[in-house]
mmCIF file of C-alpha atoms in Angstrom:
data_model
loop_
_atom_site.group_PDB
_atom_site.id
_atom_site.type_symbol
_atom_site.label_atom_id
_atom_site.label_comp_id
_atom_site.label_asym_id
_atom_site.label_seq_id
_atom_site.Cartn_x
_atom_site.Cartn_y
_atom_site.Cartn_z
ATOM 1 C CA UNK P 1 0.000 0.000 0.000
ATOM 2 C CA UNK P 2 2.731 2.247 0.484
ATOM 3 C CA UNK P 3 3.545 3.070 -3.429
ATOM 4 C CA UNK P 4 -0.231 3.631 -3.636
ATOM 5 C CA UNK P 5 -0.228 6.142 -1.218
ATOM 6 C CA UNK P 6 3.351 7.526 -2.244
ATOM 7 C CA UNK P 7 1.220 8.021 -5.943
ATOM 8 C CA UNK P 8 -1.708 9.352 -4.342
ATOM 9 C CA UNK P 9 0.092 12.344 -2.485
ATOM 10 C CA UNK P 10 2.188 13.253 -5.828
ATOM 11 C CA UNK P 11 -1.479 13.567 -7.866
ATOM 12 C CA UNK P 12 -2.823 15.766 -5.140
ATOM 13 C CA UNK P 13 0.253 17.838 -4.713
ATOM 14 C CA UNK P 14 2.268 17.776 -7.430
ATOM 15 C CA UNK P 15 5.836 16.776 -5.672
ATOM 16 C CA UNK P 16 7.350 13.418 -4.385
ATOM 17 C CA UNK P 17 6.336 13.199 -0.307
ATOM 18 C CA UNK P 18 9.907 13.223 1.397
ATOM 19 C CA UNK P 19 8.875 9.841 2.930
ATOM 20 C CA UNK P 20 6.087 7.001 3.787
ATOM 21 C CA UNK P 21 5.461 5.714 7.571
ATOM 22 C CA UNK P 22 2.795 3.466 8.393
ATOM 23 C CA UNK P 23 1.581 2.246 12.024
ATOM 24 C CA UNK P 24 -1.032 -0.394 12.565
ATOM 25 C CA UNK P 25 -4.377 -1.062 14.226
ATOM 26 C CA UNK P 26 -4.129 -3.133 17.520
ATOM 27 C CA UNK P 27 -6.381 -5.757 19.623
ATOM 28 C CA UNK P 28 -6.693 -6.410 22.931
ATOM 29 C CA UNK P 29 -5.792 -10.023 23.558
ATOM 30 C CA UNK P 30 -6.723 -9.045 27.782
ATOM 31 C CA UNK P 31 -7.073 -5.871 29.875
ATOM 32 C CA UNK P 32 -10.020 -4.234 28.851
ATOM 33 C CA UNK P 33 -10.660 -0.589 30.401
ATOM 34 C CA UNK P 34 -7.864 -1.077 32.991
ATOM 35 C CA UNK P 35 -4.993 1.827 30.483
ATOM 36 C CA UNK P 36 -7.064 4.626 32.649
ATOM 37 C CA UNK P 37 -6.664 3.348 36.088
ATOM 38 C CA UNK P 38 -2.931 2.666 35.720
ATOM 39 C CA UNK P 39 -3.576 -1.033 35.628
ATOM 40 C CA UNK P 40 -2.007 -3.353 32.849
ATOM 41 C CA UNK P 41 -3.105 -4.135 29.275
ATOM 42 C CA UNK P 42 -1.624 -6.417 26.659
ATOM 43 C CA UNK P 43 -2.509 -5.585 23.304
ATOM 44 C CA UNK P 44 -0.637 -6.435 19.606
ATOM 45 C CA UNK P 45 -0.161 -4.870 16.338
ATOM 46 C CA UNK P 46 -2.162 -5.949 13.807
ATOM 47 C CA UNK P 47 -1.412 -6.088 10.179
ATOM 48 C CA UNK P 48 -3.976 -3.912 8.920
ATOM 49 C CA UNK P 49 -2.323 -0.277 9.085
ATOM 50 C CA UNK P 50 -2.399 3.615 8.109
ATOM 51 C CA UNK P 51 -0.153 4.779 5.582
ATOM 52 C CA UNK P 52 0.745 8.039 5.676
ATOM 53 C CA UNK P 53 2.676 10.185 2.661
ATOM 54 C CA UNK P 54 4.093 12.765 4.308
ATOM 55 C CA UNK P 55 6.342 16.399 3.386
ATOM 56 C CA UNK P 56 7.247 19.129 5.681
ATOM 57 C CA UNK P 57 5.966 23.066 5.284
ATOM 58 C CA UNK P 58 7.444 25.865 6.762
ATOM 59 C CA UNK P 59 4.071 28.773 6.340
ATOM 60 C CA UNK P 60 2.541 27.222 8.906
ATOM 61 C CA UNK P 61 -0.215 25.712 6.471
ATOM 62 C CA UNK P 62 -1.040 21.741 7.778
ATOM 63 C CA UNK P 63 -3.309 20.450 4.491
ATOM 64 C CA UNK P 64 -4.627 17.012 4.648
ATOM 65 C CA UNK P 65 -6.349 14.254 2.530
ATOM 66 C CA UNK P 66 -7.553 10.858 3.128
ATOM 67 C CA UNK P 67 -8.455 8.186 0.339
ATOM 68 C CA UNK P 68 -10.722 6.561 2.482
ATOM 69 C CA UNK P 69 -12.985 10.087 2.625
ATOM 70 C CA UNK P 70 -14.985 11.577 -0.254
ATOM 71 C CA UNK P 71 -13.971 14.969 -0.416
ATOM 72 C CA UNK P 72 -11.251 16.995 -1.524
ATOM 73 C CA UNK P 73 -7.515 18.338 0.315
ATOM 74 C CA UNK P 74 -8.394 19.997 3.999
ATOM 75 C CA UNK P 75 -6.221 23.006 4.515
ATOM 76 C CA UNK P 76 -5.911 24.161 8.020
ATOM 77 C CA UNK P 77 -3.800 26.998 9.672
ATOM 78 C CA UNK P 78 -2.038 25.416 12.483
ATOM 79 C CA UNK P 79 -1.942 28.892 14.704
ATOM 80 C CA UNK P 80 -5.382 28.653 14.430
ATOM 81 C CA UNK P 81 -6.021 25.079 15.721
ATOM 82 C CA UNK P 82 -8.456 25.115 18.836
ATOM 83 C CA UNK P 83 -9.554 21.401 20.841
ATOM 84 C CA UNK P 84 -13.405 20.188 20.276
ATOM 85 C CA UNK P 85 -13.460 22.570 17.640
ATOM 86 C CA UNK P 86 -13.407 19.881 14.710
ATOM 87 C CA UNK P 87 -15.552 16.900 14.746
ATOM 88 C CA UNK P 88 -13.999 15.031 11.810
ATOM 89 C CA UNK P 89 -11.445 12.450 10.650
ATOM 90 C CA UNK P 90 -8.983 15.234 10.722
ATOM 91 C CA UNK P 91 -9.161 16.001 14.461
ATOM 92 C CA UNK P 92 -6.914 12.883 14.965
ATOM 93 C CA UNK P 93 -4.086 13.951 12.873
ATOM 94 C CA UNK P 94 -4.554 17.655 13.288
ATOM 95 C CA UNK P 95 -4.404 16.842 17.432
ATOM 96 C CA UNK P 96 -1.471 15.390 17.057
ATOM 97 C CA UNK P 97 0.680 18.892 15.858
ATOM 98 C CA UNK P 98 -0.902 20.592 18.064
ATOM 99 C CA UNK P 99 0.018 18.561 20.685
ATOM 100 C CA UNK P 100 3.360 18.667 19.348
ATOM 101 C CA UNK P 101 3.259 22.162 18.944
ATOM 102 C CA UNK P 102 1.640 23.013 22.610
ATOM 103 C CA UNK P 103 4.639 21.493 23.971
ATOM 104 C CA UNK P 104 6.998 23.491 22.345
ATOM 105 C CA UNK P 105 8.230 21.312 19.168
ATOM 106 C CA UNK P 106 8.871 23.191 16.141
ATOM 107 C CA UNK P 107 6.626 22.011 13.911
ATOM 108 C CA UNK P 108 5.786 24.556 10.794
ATOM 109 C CA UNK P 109 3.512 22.341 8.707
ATOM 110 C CA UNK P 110 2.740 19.607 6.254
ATOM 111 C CA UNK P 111 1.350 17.963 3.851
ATOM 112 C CA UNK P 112 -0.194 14.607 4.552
ATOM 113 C CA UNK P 113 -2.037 12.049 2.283
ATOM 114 C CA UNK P 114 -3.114 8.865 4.091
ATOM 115 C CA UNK P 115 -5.190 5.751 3.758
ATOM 116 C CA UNK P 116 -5.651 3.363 6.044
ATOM 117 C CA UNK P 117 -7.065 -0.613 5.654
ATOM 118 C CA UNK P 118 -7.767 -0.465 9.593
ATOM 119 C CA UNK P 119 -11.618 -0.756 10.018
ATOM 120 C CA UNK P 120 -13.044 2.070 11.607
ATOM 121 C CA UNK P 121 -15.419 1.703 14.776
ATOM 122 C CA UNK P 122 -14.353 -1.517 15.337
ATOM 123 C CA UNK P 123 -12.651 -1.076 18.363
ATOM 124 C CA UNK P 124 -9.328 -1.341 16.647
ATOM 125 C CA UNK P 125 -8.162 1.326 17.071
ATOM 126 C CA UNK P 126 -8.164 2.940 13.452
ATOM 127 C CA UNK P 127 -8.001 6.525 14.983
ATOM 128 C CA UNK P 128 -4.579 5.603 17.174
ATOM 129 C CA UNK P 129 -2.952 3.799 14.001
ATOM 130 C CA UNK P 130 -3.954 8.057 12.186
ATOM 131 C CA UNK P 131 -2.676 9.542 14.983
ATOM 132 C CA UNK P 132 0.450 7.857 15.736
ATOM 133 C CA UNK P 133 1.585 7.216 11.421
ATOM 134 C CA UNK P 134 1.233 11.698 11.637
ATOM 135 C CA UNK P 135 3.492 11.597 14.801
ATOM 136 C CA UNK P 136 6.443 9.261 13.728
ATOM 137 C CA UNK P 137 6.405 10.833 10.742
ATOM 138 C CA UNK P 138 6.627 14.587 12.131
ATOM 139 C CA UNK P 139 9.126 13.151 14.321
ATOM 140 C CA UNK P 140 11.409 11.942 11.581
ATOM 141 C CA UNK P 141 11.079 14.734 9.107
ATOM 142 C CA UNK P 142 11.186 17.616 11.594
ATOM 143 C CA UNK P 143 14.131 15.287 13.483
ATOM 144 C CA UNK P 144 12.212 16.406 16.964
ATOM 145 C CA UNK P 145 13.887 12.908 18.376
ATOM 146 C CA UNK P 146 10.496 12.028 20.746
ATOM 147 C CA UNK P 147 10.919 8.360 21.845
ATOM 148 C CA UNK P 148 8.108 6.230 20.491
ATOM 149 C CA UNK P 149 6.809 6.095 24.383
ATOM 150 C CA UNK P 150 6.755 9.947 23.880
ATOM 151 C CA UNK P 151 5.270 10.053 20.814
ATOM 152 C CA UNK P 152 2.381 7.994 21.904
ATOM 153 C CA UNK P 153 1.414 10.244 24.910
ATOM 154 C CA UNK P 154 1.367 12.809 22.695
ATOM 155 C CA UNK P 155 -1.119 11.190 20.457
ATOM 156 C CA UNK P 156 -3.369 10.283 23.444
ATOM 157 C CA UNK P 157 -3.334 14.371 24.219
ATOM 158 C CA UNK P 158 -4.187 15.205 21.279
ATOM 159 C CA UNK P 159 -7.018 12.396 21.236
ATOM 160 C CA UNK P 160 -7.975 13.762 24.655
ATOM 161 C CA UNK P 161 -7.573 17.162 24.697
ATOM 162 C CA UNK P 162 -7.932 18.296 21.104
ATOM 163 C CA UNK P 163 -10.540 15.303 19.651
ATOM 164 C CA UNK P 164 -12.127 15.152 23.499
ATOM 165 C CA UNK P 165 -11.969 11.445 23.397
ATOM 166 C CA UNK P 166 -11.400 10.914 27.213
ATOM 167 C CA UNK P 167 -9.129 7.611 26.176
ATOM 168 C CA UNK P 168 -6.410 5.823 27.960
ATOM 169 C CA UNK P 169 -2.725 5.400 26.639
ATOM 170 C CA UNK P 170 -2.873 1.960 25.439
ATOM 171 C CA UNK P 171 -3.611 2.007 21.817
ATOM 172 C CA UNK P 172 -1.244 4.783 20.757
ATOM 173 C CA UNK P 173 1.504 3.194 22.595
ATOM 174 C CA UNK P 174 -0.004 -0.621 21.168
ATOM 175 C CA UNK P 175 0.514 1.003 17.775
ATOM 176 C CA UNK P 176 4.030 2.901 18.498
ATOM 177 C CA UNK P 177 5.706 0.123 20.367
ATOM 178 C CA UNK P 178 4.615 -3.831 19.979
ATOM 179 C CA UNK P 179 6.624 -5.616 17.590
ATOM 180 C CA UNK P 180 6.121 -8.853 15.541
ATOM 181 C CA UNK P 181 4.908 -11.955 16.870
ATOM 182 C CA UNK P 182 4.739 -10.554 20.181
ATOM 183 C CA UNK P 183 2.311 -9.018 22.642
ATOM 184 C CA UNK P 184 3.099 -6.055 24.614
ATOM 185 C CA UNK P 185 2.885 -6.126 28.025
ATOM 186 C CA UNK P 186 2.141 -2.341 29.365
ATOM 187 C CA UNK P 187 2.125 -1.215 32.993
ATOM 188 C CA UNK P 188 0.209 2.151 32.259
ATOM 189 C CA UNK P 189 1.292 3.946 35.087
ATOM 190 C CA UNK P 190 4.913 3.747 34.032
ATOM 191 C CA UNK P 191 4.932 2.673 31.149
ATOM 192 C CA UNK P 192 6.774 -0.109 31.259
ATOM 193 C CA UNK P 193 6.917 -2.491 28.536
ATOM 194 C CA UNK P 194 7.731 -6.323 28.127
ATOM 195 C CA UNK P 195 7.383 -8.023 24.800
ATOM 196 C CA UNK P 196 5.556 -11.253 25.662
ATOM 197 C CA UNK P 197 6.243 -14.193 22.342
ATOM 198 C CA UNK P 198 2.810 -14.674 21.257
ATOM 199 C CA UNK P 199 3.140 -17.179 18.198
ATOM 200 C CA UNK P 200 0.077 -19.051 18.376
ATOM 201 C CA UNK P 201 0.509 -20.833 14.848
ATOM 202 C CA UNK P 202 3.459 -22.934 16.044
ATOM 203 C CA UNK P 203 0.764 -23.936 18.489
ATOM 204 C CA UNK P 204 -1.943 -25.120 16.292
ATOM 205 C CA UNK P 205 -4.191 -21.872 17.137
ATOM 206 C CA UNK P 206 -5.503 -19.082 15.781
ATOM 207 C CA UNK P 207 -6.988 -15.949 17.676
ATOM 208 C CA UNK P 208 -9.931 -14.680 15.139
ATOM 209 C CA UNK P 209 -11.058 -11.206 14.962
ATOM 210 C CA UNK P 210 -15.207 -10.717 14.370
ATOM 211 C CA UNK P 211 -16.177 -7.486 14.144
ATOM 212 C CA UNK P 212 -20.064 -7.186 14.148
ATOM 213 C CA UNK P 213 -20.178 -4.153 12.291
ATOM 214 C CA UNK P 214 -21.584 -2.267 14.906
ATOM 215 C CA UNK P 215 -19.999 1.070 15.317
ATOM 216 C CA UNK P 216 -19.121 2.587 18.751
ATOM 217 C CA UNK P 217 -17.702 5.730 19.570
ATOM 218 C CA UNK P 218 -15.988 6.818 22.257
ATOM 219 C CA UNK P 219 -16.478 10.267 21.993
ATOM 220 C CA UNK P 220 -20.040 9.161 23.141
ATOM 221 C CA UNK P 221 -21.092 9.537 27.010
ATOM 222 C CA UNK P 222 -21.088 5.717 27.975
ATOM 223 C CA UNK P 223 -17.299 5.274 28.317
ATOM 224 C CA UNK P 224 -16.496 8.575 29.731
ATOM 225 C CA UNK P 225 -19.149 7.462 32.550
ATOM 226 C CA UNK P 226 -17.763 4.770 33.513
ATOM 227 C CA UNK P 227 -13.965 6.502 33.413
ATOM 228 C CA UNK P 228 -15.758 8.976 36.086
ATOM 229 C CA UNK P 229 -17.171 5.721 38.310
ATOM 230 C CA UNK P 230 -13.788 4.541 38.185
ATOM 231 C CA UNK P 231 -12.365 7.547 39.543
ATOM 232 C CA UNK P 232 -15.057 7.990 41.997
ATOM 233 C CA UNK P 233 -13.959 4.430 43.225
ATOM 234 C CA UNK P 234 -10.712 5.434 43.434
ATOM 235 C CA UNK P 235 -11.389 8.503 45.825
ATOM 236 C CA UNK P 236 -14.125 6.780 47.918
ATOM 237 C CA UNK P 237 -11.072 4.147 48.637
ATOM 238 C CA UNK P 238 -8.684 6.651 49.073
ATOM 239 C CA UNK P 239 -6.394 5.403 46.313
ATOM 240 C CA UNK P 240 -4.874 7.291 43.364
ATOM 241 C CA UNK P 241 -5.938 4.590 40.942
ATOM 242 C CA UNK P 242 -8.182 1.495 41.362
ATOM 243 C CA UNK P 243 -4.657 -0.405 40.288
ATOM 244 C CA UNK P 244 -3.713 0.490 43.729
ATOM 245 C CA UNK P 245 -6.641 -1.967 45.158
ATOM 246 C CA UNK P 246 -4.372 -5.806 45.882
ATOM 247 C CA UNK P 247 -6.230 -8.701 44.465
ATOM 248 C CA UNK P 248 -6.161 -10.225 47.491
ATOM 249 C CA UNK P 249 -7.952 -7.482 49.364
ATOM 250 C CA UNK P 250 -10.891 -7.044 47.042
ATOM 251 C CA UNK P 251 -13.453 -8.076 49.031
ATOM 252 C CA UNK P 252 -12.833 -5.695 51.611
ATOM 253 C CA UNK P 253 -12.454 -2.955 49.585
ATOM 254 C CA UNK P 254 -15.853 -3.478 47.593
ATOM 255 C CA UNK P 255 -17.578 -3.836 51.164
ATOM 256 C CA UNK P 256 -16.054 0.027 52.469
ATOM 257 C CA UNK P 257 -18.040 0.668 49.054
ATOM 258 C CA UNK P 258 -21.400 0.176 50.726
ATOM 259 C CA UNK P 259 -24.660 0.470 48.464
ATOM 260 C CA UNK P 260 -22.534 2.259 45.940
ATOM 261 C CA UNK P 261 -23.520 -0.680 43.467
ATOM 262 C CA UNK P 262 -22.757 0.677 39.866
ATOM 263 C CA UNK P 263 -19.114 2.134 41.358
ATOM 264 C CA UNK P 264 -18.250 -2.023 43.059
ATOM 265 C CA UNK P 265 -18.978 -2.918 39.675
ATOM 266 C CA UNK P 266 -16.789 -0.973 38.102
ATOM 267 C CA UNK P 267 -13.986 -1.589 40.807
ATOM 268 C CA UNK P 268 -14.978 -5.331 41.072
ATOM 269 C CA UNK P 269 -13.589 -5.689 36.857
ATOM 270 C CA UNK P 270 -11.041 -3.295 36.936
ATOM 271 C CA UNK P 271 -8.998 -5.172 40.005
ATOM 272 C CA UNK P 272 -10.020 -8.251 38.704
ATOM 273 C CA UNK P 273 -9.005 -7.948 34.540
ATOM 274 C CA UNK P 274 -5.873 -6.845 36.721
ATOM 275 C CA UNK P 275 -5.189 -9.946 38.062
ATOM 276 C CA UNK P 276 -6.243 -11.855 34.536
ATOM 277 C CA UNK P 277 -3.393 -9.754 32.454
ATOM 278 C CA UNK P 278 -0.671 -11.192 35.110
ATOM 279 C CA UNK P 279 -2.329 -14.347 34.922
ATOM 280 C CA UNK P 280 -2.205 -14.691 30.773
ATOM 281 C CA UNK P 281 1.784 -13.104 31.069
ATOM 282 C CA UNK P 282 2.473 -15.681 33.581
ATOM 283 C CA UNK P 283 0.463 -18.673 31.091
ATOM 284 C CA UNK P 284 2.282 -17.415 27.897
ATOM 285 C CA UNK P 285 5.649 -16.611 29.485
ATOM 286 C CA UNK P 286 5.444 -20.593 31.030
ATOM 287 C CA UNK P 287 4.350 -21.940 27.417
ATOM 288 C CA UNK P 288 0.690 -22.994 27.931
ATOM 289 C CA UNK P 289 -1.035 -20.890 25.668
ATOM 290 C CA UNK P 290 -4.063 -23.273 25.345
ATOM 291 C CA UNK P 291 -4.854 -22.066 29.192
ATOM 292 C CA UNK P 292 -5.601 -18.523 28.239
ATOM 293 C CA UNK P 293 -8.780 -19.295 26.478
ATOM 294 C CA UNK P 294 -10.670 -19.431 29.857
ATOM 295 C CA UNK P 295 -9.231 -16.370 31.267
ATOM 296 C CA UNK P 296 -10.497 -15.051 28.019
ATOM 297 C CA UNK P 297 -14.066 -15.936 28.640
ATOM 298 C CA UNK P 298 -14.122 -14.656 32.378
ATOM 299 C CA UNK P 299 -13.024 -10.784 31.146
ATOM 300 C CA UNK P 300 -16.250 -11.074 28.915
ATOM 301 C CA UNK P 301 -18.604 -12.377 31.542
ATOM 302 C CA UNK P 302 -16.997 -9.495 33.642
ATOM 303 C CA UNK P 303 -17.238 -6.869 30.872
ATOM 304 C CA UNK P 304 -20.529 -7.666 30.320
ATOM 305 C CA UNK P 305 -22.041 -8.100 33.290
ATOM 306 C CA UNK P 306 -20.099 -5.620 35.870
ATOM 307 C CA UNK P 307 -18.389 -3.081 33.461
ATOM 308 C CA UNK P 308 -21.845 -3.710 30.908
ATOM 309 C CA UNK P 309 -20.480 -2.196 27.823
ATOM 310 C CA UNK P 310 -21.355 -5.842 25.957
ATOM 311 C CA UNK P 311 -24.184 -6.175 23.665
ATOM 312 C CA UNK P 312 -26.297 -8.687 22.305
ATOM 313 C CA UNK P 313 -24.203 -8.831 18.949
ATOM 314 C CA UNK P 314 -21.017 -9.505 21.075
ATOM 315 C CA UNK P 315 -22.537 -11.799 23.410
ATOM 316 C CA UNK P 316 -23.965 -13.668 20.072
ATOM 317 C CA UNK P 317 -20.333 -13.616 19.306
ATOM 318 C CA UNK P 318 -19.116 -15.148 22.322
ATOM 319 C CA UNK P 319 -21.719 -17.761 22.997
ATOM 320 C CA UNK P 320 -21.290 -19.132 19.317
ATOM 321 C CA UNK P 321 -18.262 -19.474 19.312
ATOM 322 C CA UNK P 322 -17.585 -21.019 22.454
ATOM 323 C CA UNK P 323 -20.676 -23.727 21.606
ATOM 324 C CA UNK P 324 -18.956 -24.330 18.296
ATOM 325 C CA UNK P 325 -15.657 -25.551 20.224
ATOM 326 C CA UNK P 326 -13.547 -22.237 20.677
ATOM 327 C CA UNK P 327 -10.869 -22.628 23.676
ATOM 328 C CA UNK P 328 -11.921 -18.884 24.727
ATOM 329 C CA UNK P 329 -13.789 -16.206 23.264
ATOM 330 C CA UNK P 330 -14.212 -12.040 24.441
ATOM 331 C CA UNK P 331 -15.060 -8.698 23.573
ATOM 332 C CA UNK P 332 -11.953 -6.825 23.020
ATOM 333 C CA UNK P 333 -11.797 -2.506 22.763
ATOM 334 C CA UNK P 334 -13.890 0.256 24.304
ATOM 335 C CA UNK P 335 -17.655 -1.778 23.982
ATOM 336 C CA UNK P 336 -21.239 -1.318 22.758
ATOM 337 C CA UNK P 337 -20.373 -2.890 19.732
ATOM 338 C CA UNK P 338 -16.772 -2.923 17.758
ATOM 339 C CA UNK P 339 -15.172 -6.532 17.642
ATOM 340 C CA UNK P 340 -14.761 -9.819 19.509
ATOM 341 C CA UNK P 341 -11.801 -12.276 19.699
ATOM 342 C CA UNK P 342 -12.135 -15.446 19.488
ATOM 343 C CA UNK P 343 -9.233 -18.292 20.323
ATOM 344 C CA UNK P 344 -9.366 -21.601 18.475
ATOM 345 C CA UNK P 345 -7.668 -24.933 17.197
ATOM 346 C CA UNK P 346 -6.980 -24.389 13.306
ATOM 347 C CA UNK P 347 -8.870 -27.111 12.783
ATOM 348 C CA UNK P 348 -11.820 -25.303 14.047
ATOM 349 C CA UNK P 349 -11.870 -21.769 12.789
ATOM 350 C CA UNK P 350 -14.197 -22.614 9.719
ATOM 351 C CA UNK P 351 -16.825 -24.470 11.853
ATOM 352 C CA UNK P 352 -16.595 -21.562 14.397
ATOM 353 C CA UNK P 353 -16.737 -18.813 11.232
ATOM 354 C CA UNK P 354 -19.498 -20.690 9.787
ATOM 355 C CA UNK P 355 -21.968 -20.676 13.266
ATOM 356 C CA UNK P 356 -21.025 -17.245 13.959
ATOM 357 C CA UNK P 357 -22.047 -15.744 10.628
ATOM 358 C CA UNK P 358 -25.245 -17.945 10.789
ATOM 359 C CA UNK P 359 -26.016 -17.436 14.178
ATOM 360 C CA UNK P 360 -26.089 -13.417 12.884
ATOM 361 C CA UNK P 361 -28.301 -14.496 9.850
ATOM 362 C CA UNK P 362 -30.670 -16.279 12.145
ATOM 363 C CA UNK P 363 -30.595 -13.335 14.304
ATOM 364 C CA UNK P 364 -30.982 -10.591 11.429
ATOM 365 C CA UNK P 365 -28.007 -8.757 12.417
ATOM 366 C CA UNK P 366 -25.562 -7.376 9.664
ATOM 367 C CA UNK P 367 -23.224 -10.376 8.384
ATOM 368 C CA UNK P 368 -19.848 -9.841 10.738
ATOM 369 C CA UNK P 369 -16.502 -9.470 8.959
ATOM 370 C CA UNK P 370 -14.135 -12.311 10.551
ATOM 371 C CA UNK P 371 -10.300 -12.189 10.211
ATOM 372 C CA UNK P 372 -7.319 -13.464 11.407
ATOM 373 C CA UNK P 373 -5.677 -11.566 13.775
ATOM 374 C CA UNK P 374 -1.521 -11.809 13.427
ATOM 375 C CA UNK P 375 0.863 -10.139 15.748
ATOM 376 C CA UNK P 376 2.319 -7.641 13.443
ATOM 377 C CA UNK P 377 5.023 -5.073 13.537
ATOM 378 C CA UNK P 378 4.872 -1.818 15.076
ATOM 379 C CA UNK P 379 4.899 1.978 13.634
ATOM 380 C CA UNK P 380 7.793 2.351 10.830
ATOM 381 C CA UNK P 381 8.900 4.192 8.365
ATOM 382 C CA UNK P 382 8.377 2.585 4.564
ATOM 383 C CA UNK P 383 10.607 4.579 2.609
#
């Protein structure tokens, strides 16, 4: 794809791009909603990426066009760039140089063509792959020498400040920082990373991706309600983060909480899908990748019935498959539609594909788009 986007930005503006960067989608194989209460997540690339064509400017001009949007070149002055004021696909790159630019970078302007196979509102994270593709790119061209851990908090600024997407750090850093046939292990409060080898061919498996096709957003108030319960858990425990609340203490914590039901909920799968990322390190690192497939299936039972951000389309999902033989199935991403994994002997991904899609039919929900999900490379540059 890169040579079709390298074409694409000389048609619209008449010059070679100085270079081509692309930076991937990601899924959650465990820690779902934990990136915003400094708990741990382990997500990996996946193939499907953005592509940007990129060339500095030095007026101060930012123009930008898509190949996946109907409509013509967007030219925007970047003195003039304000957060929440624009509510479409270029928010995401646009955030990201002026989050470059609050910080003091000195970024004076580009040219950007892009295109991206990444599915949007699938809980992929298409818009972190767009922001972070603009961000290594600025980075290289304008030689501003951000670490890709740098460059990824400055895409979740932008996300948050500019797009007001009130998003945690995982899938900007997901796309910045895993690497091939690993998954990254992220401690979100510091950052820390460990690649974890996640080769699940060489073990007879596959981990399928179903996306139902029904879009989320999380721009929308459900997800930014439940950030705020989390935080109100937090305080009414006196902690700085519900990653702060041991395991082994949950109980008693969740009992201080009283007949605050909807915040011991939230609390109750936050500590726990804690507790399931160590658990799935501590099962791949030791080799028995087969074991995951239930810890799999108890973050969806917990995202759906404490955290409730499942619907019926991913619990048709999840059910299927795991009727049909799957070793684990879950939602994976933000909720309230967007995609579901699903882990499974090779031998039974097309009897699993198969019930799924008719299990939809049957249903009279929109035919789901199932793929294989690969742990892929990381941001990089193309050429």
């Amino acid at each position: 794809m890169g040579q079709q986007v390298r074409d694409g930005f000389v048609e619209l503006y008449g010059t070679e791009p100085e270079g081509v960067w692309s930076a991937p989608g990601r899924v959650n194989l465990i820690g779902e909603h934990t990136d915003y209460n400094d708990g741990f997540v382990m997500p990996f690339a996946l193939p499907h990426t953005a592509v940007a064509a990129v060339s500095r400017r030095t007026d101060g001009v930012l123009r930008l066009h898509s190949a996946d949007v109907e409509g013509g070149v967007v030219e925007l002055a970047l003195d003039a760039l304000t957060p929440e004021s624009d509510k479409n696909w270029t928010a995401y790159p646009a955030g990201v140089l002026w989050a470059l630019r609050e910080v003091g970078h000195p970024v004076t302007g580009a040219d950007i063509h892009l295109s991206s196979t990444v599915p949007s509102g699938a809980g992929l994270s298409s818009s972190a792959a767009l922001e972070v593709v603009v961000a290594l790119a600025v980075n290289d061209l304008f030689e501003l020498g951000l670490q890709r851990w740098q460059l990824a908090r400055l895409c979740q600024r932008g996300e948050n400040v500019y797009v007001g997407a009130p998003t945690g750090i995982m899938d900007q850093t997901a796309s910045a920082c895993c690497e091939d046939g690993h998954a990254l292990f992220l401690d979100t409060r510091d950052l820390s990373q460990k690649q974890i080898p996640l080769d699940l061919a060489a073990e007879g498996m596959r981990l399928l991706v179903v996306d139902t096709q029904v879009k989320h957003s999380h721009s929308e108030g459900e997800y930014g309600k439940r950030r705020a319960g989390c935080e109100k858990g937090a305080a009414l425990l006196g902690v700085d983060a519900l990653r702060d609340v041991p395991y082994g203490e949950l109980d008693a914590a969740l009992a201080r909480l009283g007949d605050e039901e909807e915040v011991v909920r939230l609390v109750r799968h936050v500590v726990t899908e804690d507790e399931r990322v160590e658990r799935v390190v501590g099962l791949l690192e030791s080799g028995d990748v087969r074991a995951i497939g239930p810890v799999l299936v108890e973050g969806h039972a917990s995202l759906r019935d404490d955290f409730r951000i499942s619907c019926l389309e991913l619990d048709l999902v999840v059910d299927t498959a795991l009727a049909s033989g799957a070793l684990g199935a879950r939602m994976t991403g933000g909720g309230f539609g967007g995609s579901a994994i699903v882990l499974a002997d090779i031998a039974d991904v097309d009897t699993i594909t198969k019930a799924v899609e008719e299990a939809f039919a049957a249903a009279g929900f929109t035919a789901p788009r199932v793929f294989e999900a690969v742990p892929s490379p990381g941001a990089r540059r193309l050429s």
